[in-house]
XYZ file of C-alpha atoms in Angstrom:
772
model
C -60.114 11.789 -13.357
C -63.661 12.400 -13.849
C -65.306 11.252 -17.249
C -66.001 14.824 -18.181
C -62.421 15.803 -17.779
C -61.194 12.873 -19.499
C -63.301 13.794 -22.445
C -62.436 17.333 -22.680
C -58.619 16.154 -22.459
C -59.399 13.932 -25.410
C -60.923 16.741 -27.291
C -58.165 19.122 -26.587
C -55.306 16.583 -27.341
C -56.697 14.950 -30.378
C -57.100 16.556 -33.904
C -60.814 16.051 -34.617
C -59.944 16.109 -38.423
C -57.219 13.295 -38.897
C -57.244 11.823 -35.467
C -53.451 12.673 -34.624
C -52.437 13.386 -31.068
C -51.262 16.964 -30.666
C -49.106 18.414 -27.931
C -51.111 21.451 -26.896
C -47.820 23.265 -25.970
C -46.375 22.892 -29.277
C -47.651 26.104 -30.842
C -50.021 24.088 -33.302
C -53.008 25.647 -34.772
C -56.088 25.675 -32.392
C -59.767 26.809 -32.723
C -62.693 27.657 -30.281
C -66.090 25.723 -31.061
C -68.923 26.023 -28.574
C -66.654 26.599 -25.509
C -64.210 24.060 -26.416
C -60.626 24.652 -27.592
C -59.349 22.279 -30.419
C -55.871 21.570 -31.577
C -54.841 20.628 -34.730
C -51.865 18.899 -36.104
C -51.541 21.473 -39.137
C -53.423 24.560 -40.573
C -54.985 22.707 -43.259
C -56.840 20.356 -40.694
C -57.583 23.574 -38.730
C -59.225 25.357 -42.146
C -61.191 22.151 -42.760
C -62.639 22.206 -39.285
C -63.739 25.682 -39.542
C -65.447 25.359 -43.011
C -67.582 22.474 -41.384
C -67.115 21.939 -37.701
C -70.400 19.467 -37.705
C -68.707 17.115 -40.311
C -65.914 16.060 -37.510
C -68.190 16.363 -34.287
C -71.659 15.819 -33.434
C -73.806 12.806 -33.979
C -73.191 11.950 -37.533
C -71.419 8.892 -38.529
C -67.904 8.612 -37.288
C -65.224 9.571 -40.034
C -63.696 6.635 -42.190
C -60.857 4.755 -40.642
C -57.281 6.698 -41.378
C -56.641 6.403 -45.030
C -54.126 3.696 -46.320
C -50.729 4.112 -45.951
C -50.656 5.383 -42.454
C -49.223 2.121 -41.094
C -45.682 0.954 -41.973
C -44.185 -2.334 -42.491
C -41.071 -4.001 -43.433
C -40.333 -5.882 -46.758
C -38.016 -8.412 -45.225
C -39.905 -8.699 -42.028
C -43.732 -8.521 -42.710
C -44.716 -9.068 -38.887
C -43.314 -5.705 -38.125
C -46.136 -3.278 -38.414
C -45.532 0.736 -37.076
C -47.268 3.769 -37.048
C -44.271 5.936 -38.101
C -41.749 5.803 -40.746
C -38.239 4.408 -39.680
C -35.936 1.514 -39.608
C -37.023 -2.145 -39.057
C -36.378 -3.113 -35.480
C -35.206 -6.539 -36.487
C -33.203 -6.079 -39.954
C -32.840 -2.508 -39.965
C -34.360 -1.781 -43.510
C -36.327 1.137 -43.866
C -40.216 0.752 -43.379
C -42.506 1.200 -46.310
C -46.415 2.194 -46.237
C -48.438 -0.815 -45.916
C -50.894 0.446 -48.853
C -49.711 3.155 -51.115
C -51.791 6.356 -51.254
C -52.030 9.025 -53.682
C -50.469 11.705 -51.241
C -47.657 9.669 -50.854
C -44.696 11.346 -51.920
C -41.141 9.847 -53.369
C -40.055 6.851 -50.964
C -38.000 8.657 -48.444
C -35.470 5.932 -48.436
C -35.176 6.143 -52.190
C -34.451 9.933 -52.328
C -31.959 9.342 -49.307
C -30.192 6.758 -51.032
C -30.267 8.642 -54.433
C -28.650 11.830 -52.816
C -25.977 9.245 -51.072
C -25.226 7.781 -54.528
C -24.615 11.019 -56.383
C -22.078 11.946 -53.597
C -20.581 8.661 -52.948
C -20.626 7.510 -56.508
C -17.671 9.944 -57.721
C -15.838 9.672 -54.605
C -15.575 5.867 -54.945
C -14.984 6.519 -58.833
C -12.150 8.561 -57.779
C -10.656 6.017 -55.445
C -10.981 3.302 -58.122
C -9.214 5.413 -60.560
C -6.261 5.989 -58.237
C -5.745 2.894 -57.250
C -6.067 1.204 -60.518
C -4.206 4.107 -62.406
C -0.994 1.951 -62.857
C -3.022 -0.733 -64.715
C -4.922 2.006 -66.800
C -1.575 3.814 -67.648
C -1.777 6.446 -65.370
C 0.951 5.972 -62.876
C -0.177 7.949 -60.119
C 2.071 6.484 -57.556
C 5.115 7.734 -59.405
C 3.420 11.274 -59.752
C 2.425 11.631 -56.147
C 4.371 9.001 -54.218
C 3.279 5.934 -52.796
C 2.474 7.011 -49.374
C 0.676 10.180 -50.660
C -1.480 8.245 -52.931
C -2.613 5.595 -49.900
C -3.454 8.705 -48.096
C -5.699 10.221 -50.507
C -7.471 6.999 -51.115
C -8.025 7.036 -47.589
C -9.555 10.850 -47.311
C -11.796 9.958 -50.395
C -12.917 6.432 -49.440
C -13.646 7.344 -45.844
C -16.615 9.474 -46.300
C -17.971 6.575 -48.802
C -17.659 3.925 -46.153
C -18.508 5.805 -43.076
C -21.178 8.231 -44.439
C -22.619 6.903 -47.386
C -22.435 3.395 -46.185
C -23.761 4.092 -42.641
C -27.409 2.602 -43.237
C -25.619 -0.850 -44.297
C -23.715 -1.094 -41.498
C -26.783 -0.273 -39.216
C -28.611 -2.819 -40.982
C -25.697 -5.472 -40.525
C -25.463 -4.589 -36.730
C -29.297 -4.972 -36.493
C -29.194 -8.434 -37.957
C -26.488 -9.564 -35.651
C -27.935 -8.065 -32.549
C -31.454 -9.901 -33.264
C -29.737 -13.084 -34.397
C -31.268 -12.820 -37.957
C -28.314 -12.973 -40.193
C -29.038 -11.829 -43.803
C -27.626 -9.988 -46.832
C -26.651 -6.976 -44.829
C -24.486 -9.128 -42.285
C -22.428 -10.148 -45.191
C -22.087 -6.581 -46.585
C -21.291 -5.194 -43.271
C -18.572 -7.753 -42.439
C -17.124 -7.678 -45.948
C -16.648 -4.107 -46.499
C -15.763 -3.357 -42.607
C -12.944 -6.020 -42.811
C -11.887 -4.494 -45.891
C -11.832 -0.735 -44.579
C -10.304 -1.655 -41.313
C -7.599 -3.865 -42.222
C -6.565 -0.906 -44.674
C -6.484 1.617 -41.754
C -4.615 -0.796 -39.850
C -1.860 -1.157 -42.333
C -2.090 2.733 -43.073
C -1.651 3.975 -39.466
C 0.324 0.759 -38.088
C 2.188 -0.516 -40.976
C 4.690 -2.209 -38.696
C 1.955 -4.805 -37.583
C 2.246 -6.256 -40.997
C 4.825 -8.430 -42.763
C 7.513 -6.166 -44.633
C 6.600 -8.395 -47.668
C 3.278 -6.895 -48.059
C 4.760 -3.554 -48.696
C 4.628 -2.099 -52.057
C 7.352 0.361 -52.621
C 7.108 0.909 -49.212
C 3.532 1.509 -48.989
C 1.263 -0.715 -47.119
C -1.232 -2.879 -49.098
C -4.788 -1.290 -48.691
C -8.340 -2.236 -49.724
C -10.014 1.338 -49.646
C -11.173 1.362 -53.290
C -12.678 -2.098 -52.736
C -14.683 -1.028 -49.653
C -15.624 2.123 -51.448
C -16.588 0.516 -54.807
C -18.571 -2.081 -53.195
C -20.566 0.442 -50.959
C -21.241 2.343 -54.058
C -22.337 -0.860 -56.254
C -24.559 -2.025 -53.263
C -26.047 1.336 -53.248
C -26.809 1.237 -56.785
C -28.265 -1.935 -56.552
C -30.647 -0.741 -53.665
C -31.559 2.408 -55.956
C -32.704 0.223 -58.499
C -34.474 -2.284 -56.370
C -36.262 0.644 -54.807
C -37.174 2.100 -58.025
C -38.638 -1.349 -58.960
C -40.398 -1.614 -55.851
C -42.113 1.893 -56.443
C -43.525 0.389 -59.676
C -45.260 -2.350 -57.937
C -47.472 0.093 -56.092
C -48.392 1.727 -59.568
C -51.549 -0.693 -59.797
C -52.787 0.461 -56.369
C -52.262 4.257 -57.295
C -53.939 3.653 -60.488
C -56.883 2.087 -58.577
C -56.914 5.114 -56.174
C -56.824 7.681 -59.005
C -60.166 6.278 -60.013
C -62.018 8.063 -57.432
C -62.340 12.026 -57.430
C -60.727 14.214 -54.665
C -63.874 16.121 -54.148
C -67.701 15.643 -54.394
C -70.609 17.896 -54.899
C -72.911 17.725 -51.815
C -76.335 18.503 -51.983
C -77.175 20.230 -48.438
C -80.322 22.553 -47.167
C -78.229 25.578 -48.015
C -77.696 24.394 -51.840
C -74.833 22.437 -53.398
C -71.356 22.745 -52.654
C -68.188 21.059 -53.715
C -66.232 19.213 -50.503
C -63.423 17.244 -50.050
C -64.356 13.393 -50.182
C -63.103 12.949 -46.527
C -66.132 15.139 -45.591
C -68.824 13.113 -47.228
C -70.819 10.888 -45.006
C -73.038 8.019 -45.148
C -76.559 9.179 -46.233
C -74.980 12.241 -48.048
C -76.622 13.039 -51.115
C -74.280 14.035 -53.944
C -74.722 15.235 -57.335
C -72.978 13.508 -60.107
C -72.467 15.375 -63.454
C -71.609 13.953 -67.103
C -68.200 13.169 -67.267
C -67.668 12.767 -63.730
C -66.203 9.854 -61.644
C -68.370 8.385 -58.827
C -67.123 9.473 -55.537
C -68.309 6.680 -53.213
C -70.332 3.628 -53.258
C -74.105 4.550 -53.169
C -77.452 4.148 -54.781
C -79.013 6.441 -57.425
C -81.698 8.352 -55.597
C -82.716 10.626 -58.967
C -82.077 10.458 -62.522
C -80.956 8.048 -64.969
C -77.230 7.551 -66.909
C -74.789 5.158 -68.456
C -72.000 4.281 -66.041
C -68.656 3.112 -67.638
C -67.122 0.499 -65.229
C -64.751 -0.631 -67.635
C -61.676 1.009 -65.479
C -62.719 -0.982 -62.472
C -64.204 -4.159 -64.003
C -62.842 -4.469 -67.739
C -66.174 -4.312 -69.110
C -66.270 -2.106 -72.164
C -70.030 -1.328 -72.320
C -71.465 1.310 -70.018
C -74.298 0.009 -67.896
C -77.553 1.934 -67.597
C -78.347 3.166 -64.003
C -81.622 4.512 -62.625
C -83.220 5.071 -59.294
C -82.318 2.232 -56.917
C -79.469 0.782 -58.771
C -75.966 0.832 -56.814
C -72.943 2.644 -58.082
C -69.369 2.163 -57.374
C -66.732 4.548 -56.417
C -64.201 4.971 -59.163
C -66.532 4.432 -61.952
C -67.377 6.976 -64.567
C -70.689 9.016 -65.353
C -71.207 9.059 -69.038
C -74.306 10.770 -69.970
C -76.969 12.263 -67.668
C -77.000 13.727 -64.354
C -77.531 11.431 -61.221
C -78.217 12.178 -57.593
C -76.677 9.496 -55.367
C -77.128 8.716 -51.973
C -73.835 7.824 -50.293
C -73.801 4.408 -48.674
C -70.147 3.604 -48.213
C -67.471 5.888 -47.856
C -63.748 6.212 -47.094
C -62.207 2.649 -46.299
C -65.764 1.080 -46.549
C -66.006 1.268 -50.428
C -65.536 -1.374 -52.760
C -62.561 0.476 -54.310
C -60.825 0.834 -50.892
C -61.477 -2.553 -49.897
C -59.947 -3.744 -53.382
C -56.809 -1.395 -52.655
C -56.314 -2.975 -49.039
C -56.908 -6.340 -50.451
C -54.142 -5.729 -53.231
C -51.562 -4.369 -50.532
C -52.133 -7.082 -48.309
C -51.501 -9.647 -51.114
C -48.419 -7.686 -52.459
C -47.076 -7.947 -48.641
C -47.775 -11.779 -48.320
C -44.996 -14.440 -48.675
C -45.661 -17.344 -50.688
C -44.759 -20.993 -49.589
C -42.054 -20.951 -51.797
C -40.447 -17.999 -49.803
C -40.859 -19.920 -46.843
C -38.317 -22.485 -48.434
C -36.152 -19.624 -49.080
C -36.231 -18.145 -45.713
C -35.173 -21.476 -44.392
C -32.475 -21.814 -46.721
C -30.991 -18.095 -46.016
C -31.118 -18.739 -42.087
C -28.010 -21.282 -42.725
C -26.773 -19.755 -45.798
C -25.285 -16.584 -44.043
C -23.460 -18.495 -41.431
C -22.399 -21.247 -43.852
C -20.704 -18.226 -45.991
C -18.850 -16.492 -43.085
C -17.614 -20.344 -42.418
C -16.568 -20.551 -46.123
C -14.946 -16.968 -45.948
C -12.690 -18.176 -42.920
C -12.043 -21.245 -44.461
C -10.823 -19.355 -47.442
C -8.981 -16.882 -45.236
C -7.115 -19.571 -43.628
C -6.521 -21.628 -46.774
C -4.805 -18.716 -48.638
C -2.961 -17.895 -45.640
C -1.465 -21.558 -45.426
C -1.249 -22.630 -49.289
C -1.480 -19.076 -51.226
C 1.353 -17.323 -52.700
C 2.958 -14.374 -51.410
C 1.882 -11.732 -50.686
C -0.292 -14.278 -48.588
C -2.185 -12.199 -46.444
C -3.238 -9.746 -49.344
C -4.494 -12.776 -51.142
C -6.416 -14.080 -48.242
C -8.112 -10.898 -47.235
C -9.057 -10.435 -50.732
C -10.651 -13.936 -51.411
C -12.347 -13.672 -47.790
C -14.030 -10.396 -48.668
C -15.011 -11.681 -51.892
C -16.825 -14.566 -50.941
C -18.595 -12.302 -48.062
C -19.830 -9.948 -50.820
C -20.678 -12.124 -53.804
C -22.643 -14.487 -51.447
C -24.979 -11.581 -50.180
C -28.488 -13.399 -50.647
C -29.969 -10.148 -52.340
C -31.229 -12.421 -55.206
C -32.524 -15.161 -53.134
C -34.393 -12.419 -50.894
C -35.881 -10.699 -53.769
C -36.953 -14.199 -55.912
C -40.482 -14.486 -54.561
C -41.679 -11.165 -53.186
C -40.955 -9.217 -56.332
C -42.566 -11.950 -58.124
C -45.876 -11.729 -56.101
C -46.029 -8.002 -55.816
C -45.825 -7.783 -59.560
C -48.418 -10.467 -60.292
C -50.756 -9.103 -57.702
C -50.776 -5.715 -59.261
C -51.249 -7.186 -62.858
C -54.252 -9.082 -61.440
C -55.933 -6.116 -60.094
C -55.767 -4.395 -63.571
C -57.216 -7.303 -64.904
C -59.900 -7.810 -62.480
C -58.527 -10.819 -60.404
C -57.988 -9.786 -56.858
C -55.531 -11.761 -54.916
C -55.897 -11.854 -51.122
C -52.419 -13.567 -50.562
C -49.509 -15.090 -51.919
C -50.316 -18.490 -51.019
C -53.542 -18.468 -52.831
C -51.827 -17.378 -56.042
C -48.912 -20.189 -55.758
C -51.741 -22.898 -55.078
C -53.939 -21.769 -58.014
C -51.152 -22.570 -60.707
C -51.165 -26.276 -59.172
C -54.847 -27.094 -59.044
C -56.131 -29.971 -60.963
C -60.055 -29.777 -59.993
C -62.400 -26.897 -60.245
C -65.745 -27.284 -58.295
C -68.176 -24.548 -59.599
C -71.302 -23.388 -58.435
C -74.560 -23.089 -60.941
C -76.471 -20.046 -59.658
C -74.759 -16.554 -60.024
C -71.368 -18.352 -60.880
C -72.135 -20.367 -64.089
C -75.477 -18.556 -64.306
C -76.654 -14.977 -64.520
C -78.178 -15.286 -60.803
C -81.398 -13.954 -61.898
C -84.412 -15.308 -63.503
C -85.207 -14.415 -67.203
C -88.311 -14.794 -69.407
C -87.441 -17.431 -71.997
C -90.798 -18.422 -73.580
C -94.756 -17.672 -73.818
C -97.066 -20.345 -74.428
C -100.496 -19.302 -75.143
C -103.558 -21.466 -75.350
C -105.043 -21.632 -78.978
C -104.593 -18.493 -81.085
C -103.836 -16.252 -78.019
C -101.062 -13.645 -78.589
C -98.013 -13.716 -76.572
C -97.909 -9.954 -76.267
C -101.460 -10.075 -74.770
C -100.486 -12.870 -72.370
C -97.161 -10.817 -71.311
C -98.968 -7.849 -70.838
C -101.396 -8.949 -68.856
C -98.663 -10.893 -66.653
C -96.789 -7.947 -66.076
C -99.746 -5.686 -65.024
C -100.316 -8.016 -62.152
C -96.540 -8.387 -61.523
C -96.283 -4.549 -60.950
C -97.600 -5.048 -57.684
C -95.734 -7.971 -56.552
C -91.977 -8.007 -54.923
C -91.593 -11.697 -55.857
C -88.203 -12.223 -57.714
C -90.138 -13.528 -60.726
C -92.053 -10.147 -61.141
C -88.822 -8.461 -62.509
C -88.159 -10.821 -65.200
C -91.657 -10.627 -66.112
C -91.512 -6.460 -66.118
C -88.464 -6.458 -67.876
C -89.616 -8.831 -70.828
C -92.700 -6.585 -71.076
C -90.681 -3.357 -71.034
C -88.435 -5.030 -73.814
C -91.473 -5.485 -76.083
C -92.630 -2.155 -75.290
C -96.142 -3.147 -73.953
C -98.598 -1.010 -72.235
C -99.658 -2.132 -69.078
C -103.120 -1.869 -67.309
C -104.457 -0.759 -64.108
C -105.170 -3.422 -61.626
C -108.219 -3.645 -59.516
C -108.761 -5.839 -56.329
C -105.052 -7.033 -56.395
C -104.517 -9.973 -54.041
C -101.177 -11.879 -53.469
C -101.639 -15.321 -52.868
C -98.270 -16.416 -50.934
C -96.682 -19.624 -52.190
C -99.185 -19.819 -55.223
C -99.492 -16.361 -57.130
C -101.695 -13.288 -57.756
C -105.216 -12.358 -58.845
C -106.783 -9.097 -59.793
C -109.278 -7.426 -62.055
C -108.299 -5.493 -65.349
C -110.824 -3.979 -67.955
C -113.725 -5.985 -66.336
C -111.902 -9.480 -66.511
C -110.823 -11.734 -63.608
C -106.832 -12.585 -64.084
C -104.872 -15.108 -62.166
C -101.166 -15.691 -62.709
C -99.691 -18.285 -60.497
C -98.841 -22.101 -60.165
C -100.732 -25.527 -60.456
C -102.267 -24.977 -56.876
C -103.517 -21.570 -57.448
C -105.085 -22.553 -60.875
C -106.952 -25.802 -58.776
C -107.726 -23.344 -56.291
C -109.907 -20.878 -58.624
C -111.119 -23.793 -60.670
C -108.946 -23.682 -63.810
C -108.513 -27.317 -65.336
C -105.082 -27.409 -67.373
C -105.328 -29.047 -70.919
C -103.419 -32.036 -71.014
C -101.410 -30.583 -74.037
C -100.656 -27.479 -72.217
C -99.652 -29.599 -68.996
C -97.292 -31.722 -71.153
C -95.469 -28.794 -72.303
C -95.271 -27.189 -69.150
C -93.799 -30.483 -67.561
C -91.328 -30.801 -70.308
C -90.063 -27.153 -69.803
C -89.798 -27.954 -66.066
C -87.956 -31.049 -66.824
C -84.867 -29.028 -68.065
C -84.813 -26.850 -64.539
C -87.293 -23.950 -65.849
C -89.979 -22.241 -63.654
C -93.486 -22.191 -64.937
C -96.232 -19.585 -64.336
C -99.732 -20.461 -65.376
C -102.110 -17.403 -66.674
C -106.029 -17.810 -66.202
C -108.479 -15.236 -67.522
C -112.209 -15.269 -66.082
C -111.632 -18.863 -64.972
C -110.322 -20.303 -68.419
C -106.494 -21.205 -69.030
C -104.952 -18.776 -71.177
C -101.174 -20.438 -71.472
C -98.172 -20.263 -69.286
C -94.861 -18.389 -69.028
C -91.220 -20.039 -68.935
C -88.656 -18.507 -66.720
C -84.995 -19.611 -66.519
C -81.644 -18.715 -65.049
C -79.593 -18.391 -68.268
C -76.087 -19.579 -68.280
C -73.818 -16.627 -68.381
C -72.421 -15.590 -71.945
C -69.124 -17.245 -72.664
C -69.486 -19.723 -69.633
C -69.398 -22.701 -72.221
C -66.246 -21.214 -73.684
C -64.595 -20.773 -70.399
C -65.342 -24.356 -69.205
C -63.701 -25.647 -72.430
C -60.834 -23.440 -72.108
C -60.183 -25.007 -68.381
C -60.853 -28.444 -69.641
C -58.289 -27.828 -72.462
C -55.774 -26.925 -69.750
C -56.070 -30.335 -67.995
C -58.655 -29.107 -65.222
C -61.547 -31.347 -64.457
C -64.734 -29.198 -63.848
C -67.602 -30.259 -61.626
C -70.511 -28.573 -60.778
C -71.996 -28.374 -57.246
C -75.272 -26.647 -56.581
C -77.990 -26.664 -54.148
C -80.375 -26.617 -57.387
C -82.621 -29.320 -58.296
C -81.303 -32.121 -60.339
C -83.137 -31.289 -63.580
C -82.100 -27.432 -63.407
C -78.613 -28.546 -62.714
C -78.312 -31.257 -65.451
C -79.758 -28.571 -68.082
C -77.051 -26.056 -67.101
C -74.281 -28.649 -66.938
C -75.199 -29.738 -70.469
C -75.145 -26.174 -71.765
C -72.047 -25.495 -70.121
C -70.138 -28.553 -71.338
C -69.813 -30.141 -67.715
C -69.692 -33.857 -67.475
C -69.862 -34.339 -63.544
C -72.760 -32.827 -61.441
C -73.960 -32.868 -57.810
C -77.422 -31.524 -57.275
C -79.534 -30.558 -54.362
C -76.415 -30.077 -51.948
C -76.665 -28.324 -48.640
C -73.695 -25.806 -47.709
C -72.301 -28.312 -45.482
C -72.371 -31.155 -48.298
C -70.989 -28.724 -50.747
C -67.811 -28.635 -48.103
C -67.927 -32.189 -47.883
C -67.720 -32.916 -51.611
C -64.560 -30.423 -51.706
C -63.122 -32.417 -48.720
C -63.477 -35.655 -50.233
C -62.036 -34.545 -53.521
C -58.699 -33.276 -51.669
C -59.012 -36.821 -49.701
C -58.438 -38.326 -53.305
C -55.229 -36.644 -53.522
C -56.853 -33.732 -55.795
C -55.858 -30.139 -55.600
C -59.211 -28.389 -55.459
C -60.418 -24.825 -56.607
C -64.000 -23.974 -55.612
C -65.620 -21.015 -57.496
C -68.789 -19.554 -55.982
C -70.804 -16.347 -54.928
C -73.290 -17.475 -52.273
C -73.407 -17.517 -48.527
C -73.785 -21.275 -49.127
C -70.507 -21.595 -50.746
C -68.445 -20.119 -48.160
C -67.894 -23.675 -46.449
C -66.695 -24.976 -49.744
C -64.643 -22.176 -50.464
C -62.964 -22.314 -47.180
C -62.371 -25.802 -47.579
C -60.964 -25.840 -50.832
C -57.122 -25.380 -51.430
C -58.096 -22.252 -53.345
C -61.437 -20.493 -52.993
C -62.623 -18.370 -56.003
C -65.394 -15.835 -55.185
C -67.342 -13.834 -57.865
C -67.273 -10.138 -57.032
C -71.118 -9.708 -57.319
C -71.609 -12.353 -54.481
C -72.252 -12.108 -50.607
C -69.506 -10.816 -48.328
C -69.197 -13.993 -46.661
C -67.914 -15.594 -49.871
C -65.585 -12.745 -50.511
C -63.995 -13.324 -47.043
C -63.787 -16.907 -47.429
C -61.892 -16.800 -51.028
C -58.251 -16.422 -51.798
C -59.041 -15.088 -55.220
C -61.864 -12.772 -55.987
C -63.020 -12.308 -59.481
C -64.439 -8.480 -59.994
C -67.990 -8.196 -60.895
C -68.110 -12.211 -61.250
C -66.572 -12.256 -64.654
C -66.277 -16.101 -65.016
C -63.557 -15.751 -68.079
C -61.313 -14.263 -65.243
C -60.938 -17.784 -63.781
C -58.850 -18.644 -66.883
C -56.941 -15.309 -66.673
C -56.072 -15.996 -62.909
C -54.877 -19.520 -63.559
C -52.479 -18.262 -66.180
C -51.700 -15.766 -64.192
C -50.731 -18.009 -61.292
C -48.824 -20.430 -63.619
C -46.657 -17.511 -64.958
C -46.094 -16.086 -61.638
C -45.127 -19.540 -60.287
C -42.808 -20.273 -63.272
C -41.378 -16.903 -62.489
C -40.707 -17.576 -58.985
C -39.091 -20.789 -59.786
C -36.689 -19.221 -62.250
C -35.755 -16.423 -59.942
C -35.179 -19.065 -57.261
C -33.226 -21.278 -59.587
C -30.929 -18.422 -60.638
C -30.204 -17.319 -57.228
C -29.158 -20.799 -55.779
C -27.040 -21.493 -59.026
C -25.406 -17.956 -59.004
C -24.284 -18.545 -55.234
C -23.499 -22.102 -55.930
C -20.911 -21.219 -58.561
C -19.782 -17.749 -57.583
C -19.036 -18.559 -53.936
C -16.231 -20.952 -55.023
C -14.910 -18.890 -57.459
C -14.449 -16.113 -54.955
C -13.026 -18.431 -52.761
C -10.039 -19.173 -55.326
C -10.776 -22.556 -56.632
C -9.918 -21.480 -60.168
C -6.778 -19.779 -59.181
C -4.359 -22.810 -59.212
C -5.773 -23.696 -62.919
C -6.362 -20.293 -64.579
C -4.939 -17.820 -62.182
C -8.314 -16.122 -61.826
C -9.119 -14.730 -58.330
C -12.231 -12.192 -58.330
C -11.430 -8.726 -56.473
C -14.136 -7.488 -53.909
C -14.987 -4.909 -56.431
C -15.716 -7.499 -59.184
C -17.662 -9.564 -56.546
C -20.016 -6.619 -55.671
C -20.822 -5.836 -59.388
C -21.671 -9.465 -59.797
C -23.986 -9.412 -56.590
C -25.857 -6.171 -57.689
C -26.088 -7.771 -61.386
C -27.971 -10.730 -59.940
C -30.391 -8.682 -57.967
C -31.215 -6.656 -61.064
C -31.610 -10.047 -62.878
C -34.217 -11.100 -60.671
C -36.059 -7.918 -60.565
C -36.238 -7.634 -64.178
C -37.360 -11.150 -64.581
C -40.383 -10.467 -62.036
C -40.922 -7.256 -63.972
C -41.846 -9.362 -66.978
C -45.170 -10.545 -65.486
C -46.462 -7.042 -65.964
C -46.309 -7.383 -69.611
C -46.888 -11.129 -70.346
C -49.947 -12.116 -72.556
C -52.232 -14.093 -70.443
C -55.137 -14.442 -73.127
């Protein structure tokens, strides 16, 4: 097919708005544009295309990737990824969206199971009442007759088992077909055996020993099969409801961004859907509105509340050139912003994707549980067969009735629901809690390892410090005024792009100083700046510049400058008309609260080590202020990585916290990498934990969350193993010779569901535990 024909077919068969493939013969909406017919999956896409065709065609940037939630995966088989909702091809469970979206309706499986429960629950209850009536003082067998009672139970129980329980039997069959036995294998075998035995007894009672008959009616377990299905269904509804809650953190993040934006175009301003915003668009942001996309302020000033995303309570002043993030709130002024990242490329969307991926990940503890489950199901089936045989040989009459009861009870009570939920539920709740606290977890393994670290290697610049220079001291010569020196320095720096210029300008602005016009401005790369102001020759720079223009620094001034530099500060000298006027001291200050964070970590038993590429004096000064005893300075990126490897080689469990490109090797080499959210992308990609906005205090929060999660996982796994270790022998009948106790299949099903609910409830405690 020629290229032009292929392009035309692609245009005809693919919705240009959402990208879905559309059958041209299916009668879907269509629209002509510039001689080409476009087909749409629904009228909404057609209307959006008609309103602005160029937003979806032409040379503008391609639309953002499909919104989160368009792919589906299985909670038990995370390797399964499908484009459409359906059943897992391995275990048969219903697939879930990989990332929840605000447009998601209720979980289809939850809706279906609730409908089945409302229908099957009363039927199962009726069967239960009919069978247990004699024990409850309602002798239905005498009122209706024994055979009529049995047939009534069969008619009421059959819809419950055949229709209500159909999803469970489909999953059980899938597990057998794929040689992946799981909890559905046990449920299907147990209830299927009870139901099939009951129909055989009802339709062909002659196949059974006469001694099993009760007043002429055969022994049946319709009530056991029906009630078990109903109880399992109830447990599934409760589990799915709890799993829905784990997506609340993601939906809360998604709800931060508005659904529309006010776009400024050639024809004026208009409100457009967020999906139609493209990189480069200029957007109007009014007071009280949420920022729709990541961008940069093009015009106006305002205070942006970033607390919903970062936890910081104080609004941040924003002006032209400042970056703004989707989901933050414009508190006061009106802004015009230029979109720089839209759709899936925004920080908010990346956070959502990160949290969703972490919630689907499996912790190392889960791998152990999976290995146990792989042999657990066959072992349980073997125990059930042994119980069946033992009761047939040793049991009292009616032997077969007791044997089947014991075998079915073993199969039901040993259902490994709690074992399968122990780790995933804890991880899902923990990652959601972390997202709300500004701690983003890439995967469950990082969270589990963070709980066990004993050493924290931490970068200096941008991690312990603010990452930008700040003017800390002005030293004038003689009786010179500090403000005059600062005003002259800032006037020169106004024409410079050097990183120190911003610090000098900020200090002058904070003091409200007036700046002068500079003539004959000249930058001396590597040395400093020169210029003319009010007829005076001004020079600002290092010692080399001072020497070049013939300015001799007094010994006293030189000594004070050297003392400042010994602590890691940077000094800049000012000369006026060939004479020294003083110097400015600039430092990268320790972050507020950094010392308290280090003290808290050390109190938790961690050894904190600084690793930096900065000079030894600068590193030593910051380390002393932060309370860090061990310092490694002047390290290259590879040397930082080697330091982490050496510490791990000594048997330590090491976490590395950093924010720069030079930290990436160490972050990747550590057991757990912790990246500052304000750092370089490569640092974020190399880390398992990201601290939003680089809040150092979140390291403490992250570790406490990790330890609470590990504790919860251990509790859940211990409960699950203990429950099965005790429940299976009791269900098999080991207590019968001593106490006469033999669990009915219904009691076994109730106990199995209770174990799952207990594990879920314990995991949900993570969402409310105090971490401060």
